[in-house]
Amino acid sequence: MEVSQIQEENLHILHIDMDAFYASVEEKDNPSLKGKPLIVGGNSRHGIVTTANYEARKYGVHSAMPIFMAKQMCPKGIFVPTRMNRYREISKEVFNILNSFTDILEPVSVDEAYLDISTSGEKNIETCFEIKKEVLENTGLTLSMGLSFNKFLAKLASDWNKPDGIKLITPNMVPEILLPLSIKKIHGIGRKTAKKLNDIGVYLVEDLLELSEEFLVELLGKHGTEIYLRIRGVDNRKLEIDRERKSLGTETTFEISTRDKNVLKEYIYKFSLEIEKDLTRKRIQGRTITLKIKDEDFKSKTRSRTLEYDINSSDDIYKISSMLLDELKVSKKIRLIGVSMSNLSSLDKVQLSFLN
Ligand code: TTP
Ligand code: MG
């Protein structure tokens, strides 16, 4: 599709990236760290910084820097070790929420994903704010988002207003918005390609736009065409959906919306039985329960709870999900309710792979 033919309502590719992810999880688990420069990556002299919160970044500390250097730059910084399992756990909660908005989701890393939100039944920009709200309410964490009409522009946009940012890139903003950017900002231009281009005096997208496709192909091979198109706002990459099931559960849309708690709990009970059956058949158990509701105005809400132990009985699933329903404080009539379970592991205690 030509860029000029794309309408604003077709901004449907969303890229999300959690803010200072590991550090934010550490602050969530230990709120006394908030507001202080925090560096994650352990205390050993030979360690490497995995990330730093935004306070520590003011001192110049960044990912992949040796710890000793970070200590020199930020002597008052608080240094904590990396706790990968905990970040994976929170990541699953976040992905759970994302998944409640769309099935078309491509996880990129523990804290980053592309989503196609055109099927969520609401205006895309409203969906963005709802996702932000759900993630914040459920996990206490903020993320940054970019909404556009392809992956390249969505990712570029999510980095625009970090932290807690949101940025739209519409077709009529292209290519002007790209002109002043360093070519290194263009997905697909790595260090080697950048050097080749720098060597011929090309530093900004503005310079790169002057070059013909033929010239770029000659200089960079096949890759040249991709870059030629990308800086003109064209990126035809599809989302690579991870088909392996990361959660199981079920949901129902009512013919007649209801606010009756007993009716809602009856459904929850039915879902709990179904989930138990599914878990037994697959010989798995889970630790996170997510309840999702959608009200008459199509507004969705989700609540999750991650337990410290695995469960697989319908009684436990019912207990947790009805507690989540109580927490949701339903005021409008509900048209859809669903329960799902994630953080799955096999009964044999072998952890199922998630995000590798
Ligand atoms: P990023 O999203 O690159 O960084 P971030 O979330 O800490 O900060 P922000 O997005 O707000 O700029 O990476 C996500 C996590 O991955 C990060 O919290 C820690 C980890 N990570 C490493 O372990 N090593 C690295 O070199 C980088 C860049 C990240
Ligand atoms: Mg991040």
CSV table of C-alpha atoms and ligand atoms in Angstrom, one decimal:
chain,number,residue,atom,x,y,z
A,1,MET,CA,0.0,0.0,0.0
A,2,GLU,CA,1.2,3.5,-0.8
A,3,VAL,CA,1.9,5.6,2.3
A,4,SER,CA,-0.4,8.4,1.1
A,5,GLN,CA,-3.4,6.1,0.9
A,6,ILE,CA,-3.3,5.1,4.5
A,7,GLN,CA,-5.9,6.9,6.6
A,8,GLU,CA,-5.3,8.0,10.2
A,9,GLU,CA,-7.7,5.5,11.5
A,10,ASN,CA,-5.4,2.9,10.1
A,11,LEU,CA,-2.8,3.5,12.7
A,12,HIS,CA,-3.1,0.1,14.1
A,13,ILE,CA,0.4,-1.2,14.7
A,14,LEU,CA,1.4,-0.5,18.3
A,15,HIS,CA,4.9,-1.0,19.7
A,16,ILE,CA,5.3,-1.0,23.5
A,17,ASP,CA,8.5,-0.9,25.6
A,18,MET,CA,8.5,-0.9,29.4
A,19,ASP,CA,10.3,2.0,31.0
A,20,ALA,CA,13.6,1.1,32.7
A,21,PHE,CA,12.1,-2.3,33.1
A,22,TYR,CA,14.4,-4.2,35.5
A,23,ALA,CA,14.9,-1.1,37.7
A,24,SER,CA,11.1,-0.4,37.7
A,25,VAL,CA,10.4,-3.9,39.0
A,26,GLU,CA,13.0,-3.4,41.7
A,27,GLU,CA,11.3,-0.2,42.7
A,28,LYS,CA,7.9,-1.9,42.7
A,29,ASP,CA,9.2,-4.6,45.0
A,30,ASN,CA,11.0,-2.1,47.2
A,31,PRO,CA,9.3,1.3,47.1
A,32,SER,CA,11.9,2.9,49.3
A,33,LEU,CA,14.2,2.8,46.2
A,34,LYS,CA,11.9,5.2,44.3
A,35,GLY,CA,13.4,8.6,43.5
A,36,LYS,CA,16.9,7.4,44.2
A,37,PRO,CA,19.5,6.6,41.5
A,38,LEU,CA,19.2,2.8,41.1
A,39,ILE,CA,21.5,0.6,39.1
A,40,VAL,CA,20.6,-3.1,38.4
A,41,GLY,CA,23.5,-5.4,37.7
A,42,GLY,CA,25.0,-6.6,40.9
A,43,ASN,CA,27.8,-5.5,43.1
A,44,SER,CA,30.8,-7.3,41.7
A,45,ARG,CA,33.5,-5.2,40.3
A,46,HIS,CA,33.4,-7.2,37.0
A,47,GLY,CA,29.6,-6.9,36.6
A,48,ILE,CA,27.8,-5.1,33.8
A,49,VAL,CA,24.9,-2.7,34.2
A,50,THR,CA,21.7,-4.4,32.9
A,51,THR,CA,19.7,-1.2,33.3
A,52,ALA,CA,19.5,2.0,35.4
A,53,ASN,CA,16.5,4.0,36.4
A,54,TYR,CA,16.0,7.5,35.0
A,55,GLU,CA,17.5,9.2,38.1
A,56,ALA,CA,20.7,7.2,37.6
A,57,ARG,CA,20.7,7.9,33.9
A,58,LYS,CA,21.1,11.6,34.7
A,59,TYR,CA,24.6,10.8,35.8
A,60,GLY,CA,25.4,9.1,32.5
A,61,VAL,CA,24.9,5.5,33.7
A,62,HIS,CA,23.5,3.2,31.0
A,63,SER,CA,23.0,-0.5,30.1
A,64,ALA,CA,26.1,-2.5,29.2
A,65,MET,CA,28.4,-0.2,31.2
A,66,PRO,CA,30.8,-1.9,33.6
A,67,ILE,CA,29.6,-1.6,37.2
A,68,PHE,CA,32.9,0.0,38.4
A,69,MET,CA,32.4,2.8,35.9
A,70,ALA,CA,28.8,3.3,37.0
A,71,LYS,CA,30.1,3.6,40.6
A,72,GLN,CA,32.5,6.3,39.6
A,73,MET,CA,29.9,8.2,37.8
A,74,CYS,CA,27.2,7.8,40.4
A,75,PRO,CA,28.8,7.1,43.8
A,76,LYS,CA,25.6,7.6,45.7
A,77,GLY,CA,23.7,5.1,43.4
A,78,ILE,CA,22.1,2.1,44.9
A,79,PHE,CA,23.3,-1.1,43.2
A,80,VAL,CA,21.1,-4.2,43.2
A,81,PRO,CA,21.6,-7.6,41.5
A,82,THR,CA,19.7,-8.7,38.5
A,83,ARG,CA,16.7,-11.0,39.4
A,84,MET,CA,15.8,-12.5,36.0
A,85,ASN,CA,13.1,-14.8,37.3
A,86,ARG,CA,11.2,-12.0,38.9
A,87,TYR,CA,11.4,-9.8,35.7
A,88,ARG,CA,10.0,-12.8,33.7
A,89,GLU,CA,7.2,-13.2,36.1
A,90,ILE,CA,6.2,-9.5,35.8
A,91,SER,CA,6.7,-9.7,32.0
A,92,LYS,CA,4.1,-12.5,31.9
A,93,GLU,CA,1.6,-10.4,33.7
A,94,VAL,CA,2.2,-7.6,31.3
A,95,PHE,CA,1.9,-9.8,28.2
A,96,ASN,CA,-1.3,-11.3,29.7
A,97,ILE,CA,-2.8,-7.9,29.8
A,98,LEU,CA,-1.6,-7.1,26.2
A,99,ASN,CA,-3.1,-10.4,25.1
A,100,SER,CA,-6.5,-9.5,26.6
A,101,PHE,CA,-6.6,-6.7,24.0
A,102,THR,CA,-5.5,-8.6,20.9
A,103,ASP,CA,-4.4,-12.0,19.8
A,104,ILE,CA,-2.1,-10.5,17.2
A,105,LEU,CA,0.9,-9.9,19.3
A,106,GLU,CA,4.6,-10.4,18.6
A,107,PRO,CA,6.8,-10.5,21.7
A,108,VAL,CA,10.2,-9.1,21.0
A,109,SER,CA,11.8,-9.4,24.4
A,110,VAL,CA,10.7,-9.4,28.1
A,111,ASP,CA,9.8,-5.8,27.9
A,112,GLU,CA,8.9,-5.2,24.3
A,113,ALA,CA,6.2,-6.2,21.8
A,114,TYR,CA,4.4,-5.3,18.7
A,115,LEU,CA,0.6,-5.5,18.7
A,116,ASP,CA,-2.0,-5.1,16.0
A,117,ILE,CA,-4.9,-3.4,17.8
A,118,SER,CA,-7.3,-3.0,14.9
A,119,THR,CA,-9.5,-5.8,16.2
A,120,SER,CA,-10.0,-4.6,19.7
A,121,GLY,CA,-13.4,-3.0,18.9
A,122,GLU,CA,-12.5,0.4,20.1
A,123,LYS,CA,-10.8,3.5,18.6
A,124,ASN,CA,-7.1,2.5,18.4
A,125,ILE,CA,-5.9,5.5,20.4
A,126,GLU,CA,-8.4,4.7,23.2
A,127,THR,CA,-7.1,1.2,23.3
A,128,CYS,CA,-3.6,2.6,23.8
A,129,PHE,CA,-4.7,4.5,26.8
A,130,GLU,CA,-6.6,1.6,28.2
A,131,ILE,CA,-3.6,-0.7,27.9
A,132,LYS,CA,-1.4,1.9,29.7
A,133,LYS,CA,-4.0,2.1,32.4
A,134,GLU,CA,-4.4,-1.6,32.8
A,135,VAL,CA,-0.7,-2.2,33.0
A,136,LEU,CA,-0.2,0.6,35.5
A,137,GLU,CA,-3.1,-0.6,37.7
A,138,ASN,CA,-2.2,-4.2,37.7
A,139,THR,CA,1.6,-4.0,37.9
A,140,GLY,CA,2.4,-0.5,39.0
A,141,LEU,CA,4.7,-0.1,36.0
A,142,THR,CA,4.7,2.4,33.1
A,143,LEU,CA,5.5,1.8,29.5
A,144,SER,CA,6.0,3.8,26.4
A,145,MET,CA,4.1,3.3,23.2
A,146,GLY,CA,4.3,4.2,19.5
A,147,LEU,CA,1.3,3.9,17.3
A,148,SER,CA,1.6,3.9,13.5
A,149,PHE,CA,0.9,2.0,10.4
A,150,ASN,CA,3.9,-0.3,10.3
A,151,LYS,CA,6.5,-1.8,12.6
A,152,PHE,CA,9.4,0.4,11.7
A,153,LEU,CA,7.5,3.7,12.5
A,154,ALA,CA,5.7,2.2,15.6
A,155,LYS,CA,9.0,1.3,17.1
A,156,LEU,CA,10.6,4.6,16.3
A,157,ALA,CA,7.6,6.3,17.9
A,158,SER,CA,7.7,4.4,21.2
A,159,ASP,CA,11.1,5.7,21.8
A,160,TRP,CA,10.0,9.3,21.2
A,161,ASN,CA,8.6,10.4,24.6
A,162,LYS,CA,10.1,8.0,27.1
A,163,PRO,CA,9.2,7.4,29.9
A,164,ASP,CA,5.4,6.9,30.1
A,165,GLY,CA,5.2,8.3,26.6
A,166,ILE,CA,2.9,7.9,23.7
A,167,LYS,CA,3.5,9.0,20.2
A,168,LEU,CA,1.6,8.7,16.9
A,169,ILE,CA,3.2,8.8,13.5
A,170,THR,CA,0.6,9.4,10.8
A,171,PRO,CA,1.2,9.1,7.1
A,172,ASN,CA,1.3,12.8,6.5
A,173,MET,CA,4.1,13.2,9.0
A,174,VAL,CA,6.4,11.1,6.8
A,175,PRO,CA,9.0,11.6,5.6
A,176,GLU,CA,9.5,15.0,7.3
A,177,ILE,CA,9.6,13.6,10.8
A,178,LEU,CA,12.4,11.3,9.8
A,179,LEU,CA,14.6,14.0,8.1
A,180,PRO,CA,16.6,15.2,11.1
A,181,LEU,CA,17.2,11.7,12.5
A,182,SER,CA,20.6,10.1,12.6
A,183,ILE,CA,20.7,7.1,10.2
A,184,LYS,CA,21.5,5.0,13.2
A,185,LYS,CA,17.9,5.4,14.4
A,186,ILE,CA,16.7,3.5,11.3
A,187,HIS,CA,15.9,-0.1,12.1
A,188,GLY,CA,18.1,-2.2,9.8
A,189,ILE,CA,21.0,0.2,9.9
A,190,GLY,CA,23.5,-1.4,12.2
A,191,ARG,CA,27.0,-0.3,13.0
A,192,LYS,CA,28.6,-1.6,9.8
A,193,THR,CA,26.0,-0.1,7.5
A,194,ALA,CA,26.2,3.2,9.3
A,195,LYS,CA,30.0,3.2,8.9
A,196,LYS,CA,29.7,2.6,5.1
A,197,LEU,CA,27.2,5.4,4.9
A,198,ASN,CA,29.2,7.8,7.1
A,199,ASP,CA,32.2,7.1,4.9
A,200,ILE,CA,30.4,8.7,2.0
A,201,GLY,CA,29.2,11.7,4.1
A,202,VAL,CA,25.7,10.4,5.0
A,203,TYR,CA,24.8,11.0,8.6
A,204,LEU,CA,21.1,12.0,8.6
A,205,VAL,CA,18.0,10.5,7.0
A,206,GLU,CA,17.9,13.8,5.1
A,207,ASP,CA,21.2,12.9,3.4
A,208,LEU,CA,20.1,9.3,2.8
A,209,LEU,CA,16.9,10.4,1.0
A,210,GLU,CA,19.1,11.9,-1.7
A,211,LEU,CA,20.5,8.5,-2.7
A,212,SER,CA,18.8,6.4,-5.4
A,213,GLU,CA,17.6,2.9,-4.8
A,214,GLU,CA,20.2,1.6,-7.4
A,215,PHE,CA,23.0,3.3,-5.6
A,216,LEU,CA,22.0,1.9,-2.2
A,217,VAL,CA,21.7,-1.6,-3.6
A,218,GLU,CA,25.2,-1.3,-5.1
A,219,LEU,CA,26.6,-0.1,-1.8
A,220,LEU,CA,24.7,-2.3,0.6
A,221,GLY,CA,23.3,-5.2,-1.4
A,222,LYS,CA,19.7,-6.4,-1.3
A,223,HIS,CA,19.4,-4.6,2.1
A,224,GLY,CA,19.7,-1.3,0.2
A,225,THR,CA,16.1,-1.6,-1.1
A,226,GLU,CA,14.8,-2.2,2.4
A,227,ILE,CA,16.5,0.9,3.7
A,228,TYR,CA,15.4,2.9,0.6
A,229,LEU,CA,11.8,2.1,1.3
A,230,ARG,CA,11.9,2.3,5.1
A,231,ILE,CA,13.0,6.0,5.1
A,232,ARG,CA,10.0,6.7,2.9
A,233,GLY,CA,7.7,5.2,5.5
A,234,VAL,CA,7.3,1.8,3.8
A,235,ASP,CA,7.8,-1.4,5.9
A,236,ASN,CA,5.8,-4.5,4.9
A,237,ARG,CA,7.0,-6.8,7.6
A,238,LYS,CA,4.2,-8.7,9.2
A,239,LEU,CA,3.9,-9.3,12.9
A,240,GLU,CA,5.3,-12.7,13.8
A,241,ILE,CA,2.7,-14.1,16.2
A,242,ASP,CA,3.9,-16.6,18.7
A,243,ARG,CA,1.5,-19.4,18.3
A,244,GLU,CA,2.6,-21.5,21.3
A,245,ARG,CA,0.0,-21.1,23.9
A,246,LYS,CA,1.1,-19.1,26.9
A,247,SER,CA,-2.2,-19.1,28.7
A,248,LEU,CA,-5.4,-21.0,28.7
A,249,GLY,CA,-8.9,-19.9,29.6
A,250,THR,CA,-12.3,-19.1,28.3
A,251,GLU,CA,-14.7,-16.2,28.0
A,252,THR,CA,-18.3,-15.5,27.1
A,253,THR,CA,-20.3,-12.6,25.7
A,254,PHE,CA,-23.7,-12.4,27.1
A,255,GLU,CA,-26.8,-11.9,25.0
A,256,ILE,CA,-28.2,-9.6,27.7
A,257,SER,CA,-25.7,-7.5,29.7
A,258,THR,CA,-25.8,-8.0,33.5
A,259,ARG,CA,-24.6,-6.5,36.7
A,260,ASP,CA,-25.7,-9.4,38.8
A,261,LYS,CA,-22.7,-10.7,40.8
A,262,ASN,CA,-24.3,-14.1,41.3
A,263,VAL,CA,-24.7,-14.6,37.6
A,264,LEU,CA,-21.2,-13.4,36.9
A,265,LYS,CA,-19.9,-15.8,39.6
A,266,GLU,CA,-21.8,-18.6,38.1
A,267,TYR,CA,-19.9,-18.1,34.9
A,268,ILE,CA,-16.6,-17.8,36.8
A,269,TYR,CA,-17.4,-21.1,38.4
A,270,LYS,CA,-18.2,-22.7,35.0
A,271,PHE,CA,-14.9,-21.4,33.6
A,272,SER,CA,-13.0,-22.7,36.6
A,273,LEU,CA,-14.2,-26.2,35.9
A,274,GLU,CA,-13.3,-25.9,32.3
A,275,ILE,CA,-9.8,-24.6,33.1
A,276,GLU,CA,-9.3,-27.4,35.6
A,277,LYS,CA,-10.2,-29.9,33.0
A,278,ASP,CA,-7.9,-28.4,30.4
A,279,LEU,CA,-5.0,-28.3,33.0
A,280,THR,CA,-5.5,-31.9,34.0
A,281,ARG,CA,-5.6,-33.0,30.3
A,282,LYS,CA,-2.4,-31.2,29.6
A,283,ARG,CA,-0.8,-32.1,32.9
A,284,ILE,CA,0.0,-28.5,33.8
A,285,GLN,CA,-0.7,-26.0,36.5
A,286,GLY,CA,-0.4,-22.3,36.8
A,287,ARG,CA,0.3,-19.4,39.1
A,288,THR,CA,-1.4,-16.4,37.5
A,289,ILE,CA,-5.2,-15.9,37.2
A,290,THR,CA,-6.5,-13.1,35.0
A,291,LEU,CA,-10.1,-11.9,35.0
A,292,LYS,CA,-11.3,-9.8,32.2
A,293,ILE,CA,-14.6,-8.0,31.8
A,294,LYS,CA,-16.0,-5.7,29.1
A,295,ASP,CA,-18.8,-3.4,29.9
A,296,GLU,CA,-21.7,-2.1,27.8
A,297,ASP,CA,-19.6,0.7,26.5
A,298,PHE,CA,-17.0,-1.9,25.3
A,299,LYS,CA,-14.5,-0.7,27.9
A,300,SER,CA,-12.4,-3.7,29.1
A,301,LYS,CA,-10.9,-4.1,32.4
A,302,THR,CA,-8.5,-6.9,33.6
A,303,ARG,CA,-7.2,-7.9,37.0
A,304,SER,CA,-4.5,-10.5,37.6
A,305,ARG,CA,-3.1,-12.2,40.6
A,306,THR,CA,0.1,-14.1,40.7
A,307,LEU,CA,0.4,-16.6,43.5
A,308,GLU,CA,3.5,-17.8,45.2
A,309,TYR,CA,2.5,-21.4,44.5
A,310,ASP,CA,1.0,-23.3,41.6
A,311,ILE,CA,-2.7,-24.2,41.5
A,312,ASN,CA,-4.7,-26.5,39.3
A,313,SER,CA,-8.0,-27.1,41.1
A,314,SER,CA,-11.3,-25.4,40.0
A,315,ASP,CA,-11.9,-24.4,43.7
A,316,ASP,CA,-8.7,-22.4,43.8
A,317,ILE,CA,-9.3,-20.9,40.4
A,318,TYR,CA,-12.8,-19.9,41.4
A,319,LYS,CA,-11.7,-18.4,44.7
A,320,ILE,CA,-9.1,-16.2,43.1
A,321,SER,CA,-11.1,-15.1,40.2
A,322,SER,CA,-14.2,-14.2,42.2
A,323,MET,CA,-11.9,-12.2,44.5
A,324,LEU,CA,-10.7,-10.4,41.5
A,325,LEU,CA,-14.3,-9.7,40.4
A,326,ASP,CA,-15.0,-8.1,43.8
A,327,GLU,CA,-11.9,-6.0,43.4
A,328,LEU,CA,-13.1,-4.7,40.0
A,329,LYS,CA,-16.0,-2.9,41.7
A,330,VAL,CA,-18.4,-3.4,38.8
A,331,SER,CA,-20.7,-0.4,38.3
A,332,LYS,CA,-21.8,-0.8,34.7
A,333,LYS,CA,-23.6,-3.7,33.1
A,334,ILE,CA,-21.2,-6.4,31.9
A,335,ARG,CA,-21.4,-7.8,28.4
A,336,LEU,CA,-18.3,-10.1,28.5
A,337,ILE,CA,-16.5,-12.0,31.2
A,338,GLY,CA,-13.5,-14.3,30.9
A,339,VAL,CA,-11.0,-16.1,33.1
A,340,SER,CA,-7.6,-17.2,32.1
A,341,MET,CA,-4.6,-18.8,33.7
A,342,SER,CA,-0.9,-18.2,32.8
A,343,ASN,CA,2.5,-18.6,34.3
A,344,LEU,CA,2.0,-22.3,33.4
A,345,SER,CA,4.3,-25.1,34.3
A,346,SER,CA,4.2,-28.8,33.9
A,347,LEU,CA,3.1,-30.9,36.8
A,348,ASP,CA,6.5,-32.5,36.6
A,349,LYS,CA,7.8,-29.2,37.7
A,350,VAL,CA,9.7,-28.5,34.5
A,351,GLN,CA,9.1,-24.9,33.6
A,352,LEU,CA,7.4,-24.4,30.3
A,353,SER,CA,9.4,-22.0,28.1
A,354,PHE,CA,8.1,-18.5,27.9
A,355,LEU,CA,9.7,-15.8,25.8
A,356,ASN,CA,12.6,-18.3,25.7
B,1,TTP,P1,15.4,-1.7,27.3
B,1,TTP,O1,14.0,-1.6,27.0
B,1,TTP,O2,16.5,-1.4,26.3
B,1,TTP,O3,15.8,-0.7,28.5
B,1,TTP,P2,14.9,-0.3,29.8
B,1,TTP,O4,13.5,-0.9,29.8
B,1,TTP,O5,15.7,-0.6,31.0
B,1,TTP,O6,14.8,1.2,29.7
B,1,TTP,P3,14.0,2.1,28.6
B,1,TTP,O7,13.2,1.2,27.7
B,1,TTP,O8,13.0,2.9,29.5
B,1,TTP,O9,15.0,2.9,27.9
B,1,TTP,O10,15.8,-3.2,27.9
B,1,TTP,C1,14.8,-3.9,28.7
B,1,TTP,C2,15.6,-4.6,29.8
B,1,TTP,O11,16.5,-5.5,29.2
B,1,TTP,C3,16.3,-3.7,30.7
B,1,TTP,O12,15.5,-3.3,31.8
B,1,TTP,C4,17.5,-4.6,31.2
B,1,TTP,C5,17.7,-5.6,30.0
B,1,TTP,N1,18.9,-5.2,29.3
B,1,TTP,C6,20.1,-5.8,29.5
B,1,TTP,O13,20.2,-6.8,30.4
B,1,TTP,N2,21.2,-5.5,28.9
B,1,TTP,C7,21.2,-4.4,27.9
B,1,TTP,O14,22.3,-4.1,27.4
B,1,TTP,C8,20.0,-3.8,27.7
B,1,TTP,C9,20.0,-2.6,26.6
B,1,TTP,C10,18.9,-4.2,28.4
B,2,MG,MG,12.4,-0.8,28.0
